[in-house]
GROMACS .gro file of N, CA, C and O in nm:
model
  400
    1MET      N    1   0.090  -0.103   0.009
    1MET     CA    2   0.013   0.016   0.004
    1MET      C    3   0.099   0.125  -0.013
    1MET      O    4   0.181   0.127   0.056
    2ILE      N    5   0.051   0.222  -0.097
    2ILE     CA    6   0.128   0.344  -0.102
    2ILE      C    7   0.091   0.424   0.027
    2ILE      O    8  -0.030   0.435   0.096
    3PRO      N    9   0.187   0.499   0.100
    3PRO     CA   10   0.163   0.556   0.213
    3PRO      C   11   0.086   0.689   0.158
    3PRO      O   12   0.104   0.776   0.047
    4ILE      N   13  -0.001   0.735   0.275
    4ILE     CA   14  -0.047   0.850   0.249
    4ILE      C   15   0.002   0.995   0.244
    4ILE      O   16  -0.029   1.092   0.176
    5GLU      N   17   0.163   1.004   0.284
    5GLU     CA   18   0.222   1.113   0.259
    5GLU      C   19   0.251   1.154   0.108
    5GLU      O   20   0.268   1.269   0.065
    6LEU      N   21   0.260   1.005   0.036
    6LEU     CA   22   0.274   1.071  -0.120
    6LEU      C   23   0.149   1.098  -0.177
    6LEU      O   24   0.209   1.188  -0.261
    7TYR      N   25   0.042   1.063  -0.122
    7TYR     CA   26  -0.055   1.118  -0.190
    7TYR      C   27  -0.082   1.270  -0.144
    7TYR      O   28  -0.122   1.336  -0.241
    8VAL      N   29  -0.064   1.283  -0.027
    8VAL     CA   30  -0.060   1.445  -0.005
    8VAL      C   31   0.053   1.508  -0.045
    8VAL      O   32   0.013   1.648  -0.124
    9GLY      N   33   0.138   1.506  -0.063
    9GLY     CA   34   0.247   1.524  -0.137
    9GLY      C   35   0.204   1.557  -0.277
    9GLY      O   36   0.244   1.690  -0.354
   10LEU      N   37   0.173   1.447  -0.362
   10LEU     CA   38   0.147   1.473  -0.515
   10LEU      C   39   0.018   1.600  -0.482
   10LEU      O   40   0.013   1.703  -0.589
   11ALA      N   41  -0.068   1.601  -0.431
   11ALA     CA   42  -0.177   1.686  -0.426
   11ALA      C   43  -0.131   1.829  -0.399
   11ALA      O   44  -0.175   1.897  -0.447
   12VAL      N   45  -0.032   1.841  -0.300
   12VAL     CA   46   0.036   1.947  -0.302
   12VAL      C   47   0.104   2.024  -0.428
   12VAL      O   48   0.073   2.142  -0.429
   13ILE      N   49   0.161   1.949  -0.479
   13ILE     CA   50   0.232   1.997  -0.591
   13ILE      C   51   0.160   2.007  -0.704
   13ILE      O   52   0.167   2.135  -0.799
   14ILE      N   53   0.038   1.954  -0.735
   14ILE     CA   54  -0.086   1.990  -0.820
   14ILE      C   55  -0.166   2.119  -0.795
   14ILE      O   56  -0.154   2.197  -0.859
   15PHE      N   57  -0.151   2.097  -0.673
   15PHE     CA   58  -0.240   2.248  -0.589
   15PHE      C   59  -0.132   2.376  -0.626
   15PHE      O   60  -0.189   2.470  -0.677
   16THR      N   61  -0.057   2.387  -0.616
   16THR     CA   62   0.099   2.475  -0.649
   16THR      C   63   0.085   2.482  -0.758
   16THR      O   64   0.099   2.614  -0.817
   17ILE      N   65   0.073   2.404  -0.854
   17ILE     CA   66   0.085   2.411  -1.023
   17ILE      C   67  -0.020   2.476  -1.050
   17ILE      O   68  -0.014   2.591  -1.133
   18GLY      N   69  -0.140   2.446  -0.979
   18GLY     CA   70  -0.271   2.532  -1.020
   18GLY      C   71  -0.271   2.661  -0.978
   18GLY      O   72  -0.342   2.741  -1.052
   19LEU      N   73  -0.215   2.677  -0.842
   19LEU     CA   74  -0.225   2.826  -0.815
   19LEU      C   75  -0.139   2.907  -0.880
   19LEU      O   76  -0.163   3.046  -0.906
   20TYR      N   77  -0.039   2.865  -0.917
   20TYR     CA   78   0.083   2.949  -0.978
   20TYR      C   79   0.030   2.983  -1.107
   20TYR      O   80   0.018   3.111  -1.177
   21GLY      N   81  -0.067   2.875  -1.153
   21GLY     CA   82  -0.110   2.938  -1.344
   21GLY      C   83  -0.245   3.006  -1.312
   21GLY      O   84  -0.252   3.076  -1.390
   22PHE      N   85  -0.290   3.017  -1.182
   22PHE     CA   86  -0.415   3.104  -1.161
   22PHE      C   87  -0.363   3.236  -1.162
   22PHE      O   88  -0.411   3.329  -1.214
   23MET      N   89  -0.251   3.248  -1.084
   23MET     CA   90  -0.207   3.399  -1.051
   23MET      C   91  -0.141   3.451  -1.154
   23MET      O   92  -0.124   3.571  -1.170
   24THR      N   93  -0.079   3.370  -1.241
   24THR     CA   94   0.024   3.431  -1.332
   24THR      C   95  -0.038   3.449  -1.493
   24THR      O   96  -0.018   3.535  -1.570
   25GLN      N   97  -0.140   3.373  -1.517
   25GLN     CA   98  -0.195   3.358  -1.644
   25GLN      C   99  -0.340   3.479  -1.674
   25GLN      O  100  -0.373   3.460  -1.590
   26ARG      N  101  -0.330   3.523  -1.770
   26ARG     CA  102  -0.422   3.639  -1.816
   26ARG      C  103  -0.530   3.577  -1.912
   26ARG      O  104  -0.634   3.655  -1.942
   27SER      N  105  -0.515   3.427  -1.960
   27SER     CA  106  -0.615   3.368  -2.045
   27SER      C  107  -0.742   3.333  -1.979
   27SER      O  108  -0.696   3.242  -1.883
   28GLY      N  109  -0.821   3.335  -1.988
   28GLY     CA  110  -0.931   3.305  -1.957
   28GLY      C  111  -0.958   3.137  -1.921
   28GLY      O  112  -0.958   3.057  -1.838
   29ILE      N  113  -0.911   3.101  -2.034
   29ILE     CA  114  -0.923   2.950  -2.067
   29ILE      C  115  -0.821   2.885  -1.957
   29ILE      O  116  -0.807   2.770  -1.905
   30ARG      N  117  -0.669   2.938  -1.981
   30ARG     CA  118  -0.580   2.876  -1.858
   30ARG      C  119  -0.633   2.913  -1.717
   30ARG      O  120  -0.591   2.797  -1.637
   31MET      N  121  -0.703   3.015  -1.689
   31MET     CA  122  -0.742   3.017  -1.546
   31MET      C  123  -0.814   2.911  -1.507
   31MET      O  124  -0.841   2.873  -1.423
   32LEU      N  125  -0.898   2.906  -1.629
   32LEU     CA  126  -1.017   2.763  -1.568
   32LEU      C  127  -0.947   2.643  -1.554
   32LEU      O  128  -0.971   2.549  -1.472
   33MET      N  129  -0.827   2.621  -1.677
   33MET     CA  130  -0.768   2.498  -1.593
   33MET      C  131  -0.706   2.490  -1.497
   33MET      O  132  -0.693   2.368  -1.450
   34SER      N  133  -0.652   2.581  -1.442
   34SER     CA  134  -0.585   2.627  -1.335
   34SER      C  135  -0.678   2.556  -1.203
   34SER      O  136  -0.644   2.516  -1.131
   35VAL      N  137  -0.776   2.623  -1.239
   35VAL     CA  138  -0.898   2.593  -1.142
   35VAL      C  139  -0.918   2.465  -1.124
   35VAL      O  140  -0.913   2.394  -1.031
   36GLU      N  141  -0.931   2.389  -1.236
   36GLU     CA  142  -0.965   2.245  -1.268
   36GLU      C  143  -0.840   2.162  -1.200
   36GLU      O  144  -0.863   2.067  -1.117
   37LEU      N  145  -0.711   2.209  -1.174
   37LEU     CA  146  -0.599   2.126  -1.134
   37LEU      C  147  -0.637   2.161  -0.972
   37LEU      O  148  -0.611   2.069  -0.914
   38MET      N  149  -0.660   2.251  -0.939
   38MET     CA  150  -0.660   2.265  -0.770
   38MET      C  151  -0.765   2.210  -0.712
   38MET      O  152  -0.766   2.122  -0.635
   39LEU      N  153  -0.897   2.198  -0.793
   39LEU     CA  154  -0.994   2.110  -0.755
   39LEU      C  155  -0.961   1.954  -0.781
   39LEU      O  156  -1.012   1.887  -0.667
   40ASN      N  157  -0.891   1.925  -0.885
   40ASN     CA  158  -0.856   1.770  -0.880
   40ASN      C  159  -0.766   1.760  -0.766
   40ASN      O  160  -0.767   1.625  -0.721
   41SER      N  161  -0.684   1.837  -0.721
   41SER     CA  162  -0.602   1.818  -0.584
   41SER      C  163  -0.656   1.798  -0.471
   41SER      O  164  -0.633   1.708  -0.409
   42ALA      N  165  -0.779   1.863  -0.450
   42ALA     CA  166  -0.860   1.839  -0.350
   42ALA      C  167  -0.913   1.679  -0.362
   42ALA      O  168  -0.950   1.640  -0.271
   43ASN      N  169  -0.971   1.673  -0.473
   43ASN     CA  170  -1.027   1.540  -0.487
   43ASN      C  171  -0.933   1.398  -0.470
   43ASN      O  172  -0.959   1.324  -0.400
   44LEU      N  173  -0.808   1.443  -0.522
   44LEU     CA  174  -0.724   1.338  -0.476
   44LEU      C  175  -0.703   1.334  -0.306
   44LEU      O  176  -0.681   1.216  -0.265
   45ASN      N  177  -0.682   1.440  -0.226
   45ASN     CA  178  -0.687   1.415  -0.090
   45ASN      C  179  -0.848   1.363  -0.052
   45ASN      O  180  -0.804   1.279   0.051
   46LEU      N  181  -0.919   1.387  -0.107
   46LEU     CA  182  -1.059   1.326  -0.038
   46LEU      C  183  -1.075   1.166  -0.057
   46LEU      O  184  -1.063   1.077   0.033
   47VAL      N  185  -1.000   1.122  -0.182
   47VAL     CA  186  -1.024   0.981  -0.211
   47VAL      C  187  -0.869   0.911  -0.133
   47VAL      O  188  -0.912   0.837  -0.104
   48ALA      N  189  -0.772   0.967  -0.136
   48ALA     CA  190  -0.694   0.932  -0.042
   48ALA      C  191  -0.683   0.917   0.106
   48ALA      O  192  -0.675   0.769   0.153
   49PHE      N  193  -0.759   0.999   0.168
   49PHE     CA  194  -0.805   0.970   0.318
   49PHE      C  195  -0.898   0.901   0.326
   49PHE      O  196  -0.906   0.826   0.406
   50SER      N  197  -0.987   0.870   0.212
   50SER     CA  198  -1.096   0.777   0.234
   50SER      C  199  -1.043   0.641   0.206
   50SER      O  200  -1.115   0.548   0.307
   51SER      N  201  -0.991   0.595   0.124
   51SER     CA  202  -0.914   0.442   0.135
   51SER      C  203  -0.850   0.428   0.232
   51SER      O  204  -0.804   0.301   0.289
   52TYR      N  205  -0.744   0.561   0.291
   52TYR     CA  206  -0.666   0.505   0.418
   52TYR      C  207  -0.753   0.490   0.548
   52TYR      O  208  -0.733   0.403   0.623
   53ASN      N  209  -0.881   0.549   0.559
   53ASN     CA  210  -0.966   0.528   0.632
   53ASN      C  211  -1.070   0.396   0.653
   53ASN      O  212  -1.144   0.400   0.739
   54ALA      N  213  -1.083   0.344   0.538
   54ALA     CA  214  -1.142   0.233   0.447
   54ALA      C  215  -1.293   0.301   0.493
   54ALA      O  216  -1.404   0.233   0.543
   55ASP      N  217  -1.356   0.413   0.442
   55ASP     CA  218  -1.480   0.496   0.464
   55ASP      C  219  -1.486   0.532   0.306
   55ASP      O  220  -1.408   0.615   0.246
   56LEU      N  221  -1.621   0.512   0.234
   56LEU     CA  222  -1.644   0.574   0.156
   56LEU      C  223  -1.696   0.721   0.134
   56LEU      O  224  -1.707   0.755   0.022
   57THR      N  225  -1.691   0.753   0.247
   57THR     CA  226  -1.725   0.926   0.261
   57THR      C  227  -1.661   1.029   0.157
   57THR      O  228  -1.703   1.095   0.089
   58GLY      N  229  -1.552   0.984   0.163
   58GLY     CA  230  -1.446   1.090   0.092
   58GLY      C  231  -1.480   1.094  -0.071
   58GLY      O  232  -1.454   1.168  -0.133
   59GLN      N  233  -1.456   0.946  -0.092
   59GLN     CA  234  -1.488   0.895  -0.245
   59GLN      C  235  -1.651   0.967  -0.281
   59GLN      O  236  -1.644   1.029  -0.402
   60VAL      N  237  -1.740   0.955  -0.214
   60VAL     CA  238  -1.870   1.034  -0.228
   60VAL      C  239  -1.851   1.181  -0.286
   60VAL      O  240  -1.904   1.265  -0.369
   61PHE      N  241  -1.757   1.240  -0.197
   61PHE     CA  242  -1.785   1.394  -0.164
   61PHE      C  243  -1.676   1.412  -0.308
   61PHE      O  244  -1.732   1.523  -0.361
   62ALA      N  245  -1.582   1.335  -0.320
   62ALA     CA  246  -1.511   1.353  -0.456
   62ALA      C  247  -1.605   1.369  -0.565
   62ALA      O  248  -1.575   1.424  -0.689
   63LEU      N  249  -1.670   1.247  -0.552
   63LEU     CA  250  -1.780   1.250  -0.701
   63LEU      C  251  -1.866   1.378  -0.736
   63LEU      O  252  -1.862   1.417  -0.830
   64TYR      N  253  -1.917   1.417  -0.620
   64TYR     CA  254  -2.004   1.517  -0.605
   64TYR      C  255  -1.875   1.668  -0.651
   64TYR      O  256  -1.954   1.745  -0.707
   65SER      N  257  -1.787   1.666  -0.610
   65SER     CA  258  -1.711   1.776  -0.652
   65SER      C  259  -1.642   1.735  -0.766
   65SER      O  260  -1.627   1.864  -0.840
   66ILE      N  261  -1.637   1.627  -0.859
   66ILE     CA  262  -1.592   1.631  -0.991
   66ILE      C  263  -1.746   1.661  -1.051
   66ILE      O  264  -1.712   1.749  -1.171
   67ALA      N  265  -1.854   1.621  -1.030
   67ALA     CA  266  -1.969   1.689  -1.129
   67ALA      C  267  -1.963   1.864  -1.081
   67ALA      O  268  -2.025   1.911  -1.199
   68LEU      N  269  -1.951   1.889  -0.994
   68LEU     CA  270  -1.953   2.059  -0.950
   68LEU      C  271  -1.853   2.114  -1.047
   68LEU      O  272  -1.877   2.226  -1.109
   69ALA      N  273  -1.746   2.045  -1.067
   69ALA     CA  274  -1.644   2.110  -1.150
   69ALA      C  275  -1.649   2.082  -1.284
   69ALA      O  276  -1.637   2.203  -1.348
   70ALA      N  277  -1.725   1.992  -1.310
   70ALA     CA  278  -1.791   2.002  -1.454
   70ALA      C  279  -1.875   2.082  -1.502
   70ALA      O  280  -1.871   2.147  -1.599
   71CYS      N  281  -1.969   2.142  -1.410
   71CYS     CA  282  -2.077   2.211  -1.415
   71CYS      C  283  -1.990   2.382  -1.437
   71CYS      O  284  -2.033   2.447  -1.517
   72GLU      N  285  -1.903   2.384  -1.331
   72GLU     CA  286  -1.843   2.512  -1.341
   72GLU      C  287  -1.755   2.532  -1.468
   72GLU      O  288  -1.756   2.653  -1.519
   73ALA      N  289  -1.671   2.421  -1.542
   73ALA     CA  290  -1.608   2.451  -1.651
   73ALA      C  291  -1.720   2.495  -1.757
   73ALA      O  292  -1.656   2.592  -1.843
   74ALA      N  293  -1.818   2.421  -1.761
   74ALA     CA  294  -1.925   2.450  -1.863
   74ALA      C  295  -1.964   2.590  -1.890
   74ALA      O  296  -1.975   2.666  -1.961
   75ILE      N  297  -1.990   2.628  -1.727
   75ILE     CA  298  -2.072   2.770  -1.740
   75ILE      C  299  -1.939   2.900  -1.747
   75ILE      O  300  -1.996   2.974  -1.831
   76GLY      N  301  -1.829   2.854  -1.700
   76GLY     CA  302  -1.734   2.943  -1.703
   76GLY      C  303  -1.668   2.935  -1.862
   76GLY      O  304  -1.674   3.058  -1.928
   77PHE      N  305  -1.687   2.832  -1.921
   77PHE     CA  306  -1.639   2.850  -2.095
   77PHE      C  307  -1.767   2.892  -2.131
   77PHE      O  308  -1.723   2.992  -2.243
   78ALA      N  309  -1.909   2.907  -2.119
   78ALA     CA  310  -1.997   2.972  -2.177
   78ALA      C  311  -1.994   3.104  -2.169
   78ALA      O  312  -1.985   3.179  -2.264
   79ILE      N  313  -1.953   3.170  -2.032
   79ILE     CA  314  -1.935   3.323  -2.028
   79ILE      C  315  -1.824   3.347  -2.098
   79ILE      O  316  -1.831   3.466  -2.180
   80LEU      N  317  -1.706   3.279  -2.126
   80LEU     CA  318  -1.589   3.318  -2.183
   80LEU      C  319  -1.611   3.309  -2.335
   80LEU      O  320  -1.550   3.403  -2.405
   81MET      N  321  -1.700   3.236  -2.378
   81MET     CA  322  -1.741   3.260  -2.523
   81MET      C  323  -1.830   3.360  -2.536
   81MET      O  324  -1.803   3.445  -2.629
   82THR      N  325  -1.933   3.412  -2.457
   82THR     CA  326  -1.995   3.533  -2.497
   82THR      C  327  -1.922   3.667  -2.501
   82THR      O  328  -1.931   3.733  -2.571
   83ILE      N  329  -1.801   3.661  -2.398
   83ILE     CA  330  -1.719   3.753  -2.387
   83ILE      C  331  -1.651   3.757  -2.516
   83ILE      O  332  -1.610   3.879  -2.557
   84PHE      N  333  -1.599   3.645  -2.549
   84PHE     CA  334  -1.524   3.673  -2.685
   84PHE      C  335  -1.595   3.705  -2.799
   84PHE      O  336  -1.544   3.794  -2.884
   85ARG      N  337  -1.713   3.681  -2.828
   85ARG     CA  338  -1.816   3.714  -2.911
   85ARG      C  339  -1.843   3.876  -2.894
   85ARG      O  340  -1.825   3.957  -2.993
   86MET      N  341  -1.818   3.912  -2.792
   86MET     CA  342  -1.849   4.073  -2.756
   86MET      C  343  -1.719   4.144  -2.776
   86MET      O  344  -1.724   4.260  -2.850
   87ARG      N  345  -1.616   4.085  -2.730
   87ARG     CA  346  -1.494   4.182  -2.719
   87ARG      C  347  -1.380   4.145  -2.824
   87ARG      O  348  -1.253   4.191  -2.819
   88ASP      N  349  -1.394   3.996  -2.871
   88ASP     CA  350  -1.285   3.950  -2.977
   88ASP      C  351  -1.175   3.900  -2.899
   88ASP      O  352  -1.048   3.918  -2.949
   89THR      N  353  -1.154   3.911  -2.765
   89THR     CA  354  -1.042   3.867  -2.682
   89THR      C  355  -1.078   3.799  -2.574
   89THR      O  356  -1.182   3.823  -2.539
   90ILE      N  357  -1.000   3.701  -2.500
   90ILE     CA  358  -1.063   3.654  -2.365
   90ILE      C  359  -0.910   3.663  -2.258
   90ILE      O  360  -0.904   3.610  -2.151
   91ASN      N  361  -0.844   3.787  -2.333
   91ASN     CA  362  -0.737   3.819  -2.212
   91ASN      C  363  -0.829   3.895  -2.092
   91ASN      O  364  -0.872   4.014  -2.120
   92LEU      N  365  -0.802   3.866  -1.977
   92LEU     CA  366  -0.893   3.909  -1.870
   92LEU      C  367  -0.870   4.052  -1.841
   92LEU      O  368  -0.910   4.101  -1.729
   93ASP      N  369  -0.736   4.092  -1.846
   93ASP     CA  370  -0.685   4.200  -1.807
   93ASP      C  371  -0.702   4.317  -1.924
   93ASP      O  372  -0.722   4.453  -1.860
   94SER      N  373  -0.772   4.325  -2.026
   94SER     CA  374  -0.836   4.396  -2.092
   94SER      C  375  -0.994   4.452  -2.059
   94SER      O  376  -1.043   4.495  -2.166
   95PHE      N  377  -1.058   4.387  -2.002
   95PHE     CA  378  -1.189   4.358  -1.959
   95PHE      C  379  -1.238   4.491  -1.848
   95PHE      O  380  -1.163   4.511  -1.737
   96ASN      N  381  -1.318   4.564  -1.856
   96ASN     CA  382  -1.376   4.659  -1.791
   96ASN      C  383  -1.511   4.665  -1.788
   96ASN      O  384  -1.604   4.792  -1.770
   97ILE      N  385  -1.587   4.546  -1.784
   97ILE     CA  386  -1.735   4.528  -1.825
   97ILE      C  387  -1.796   4.578  -1.693
   97ILE      O  388  -1.909   4.646  -1.678
   98LEU      N  389  -1.746   4.543  -1.576
   98LEU     CA  390  -1.819   4.606  -1.459
   98LEU      C  391  -1.787   4.729  -1.381
   98LEU      O  392  -1.864   4.741  -1.263
   99ARG      N  393  -1.685   4.783  -1.446
   99ARG     CA  394  -1.659   4.910  -1.415
   99ARG      C  395  -1.751   5.046  -1.451
   99ARG      O  396  -1.851   5.012  -1.557
  100TRP      N  397  -1.772   5.124  -1.377
  100TRP     CA  398  -1.849   5.251  -1.416
  100TRP      C  399  -1.803   5.309  -1.545
  100TRP      O  400  -1.779   5.394  -1.587
   0.00000   0.00000   0.00000
């Protein structure tokens, strides 16, 4: 059996990559991908601790989280496509839609 520390270490690395991508990228699609990486690292922790404790609760929460992430990605992509049709760019630095 693989030790739980390796799962947690891998989740930390994946979360850090996602956080770095979210903080440095300005493309909307890359930011959505970075958010998905962070959610997947949380799912990895849920499944790892669930199997470590021999309980299915974490795996059920991971399943709900995956479904929620799919909905988030679909809605985020739809919003980005609408903005792209209006502004011809998805660079999030050039938006001022909510400003006065």
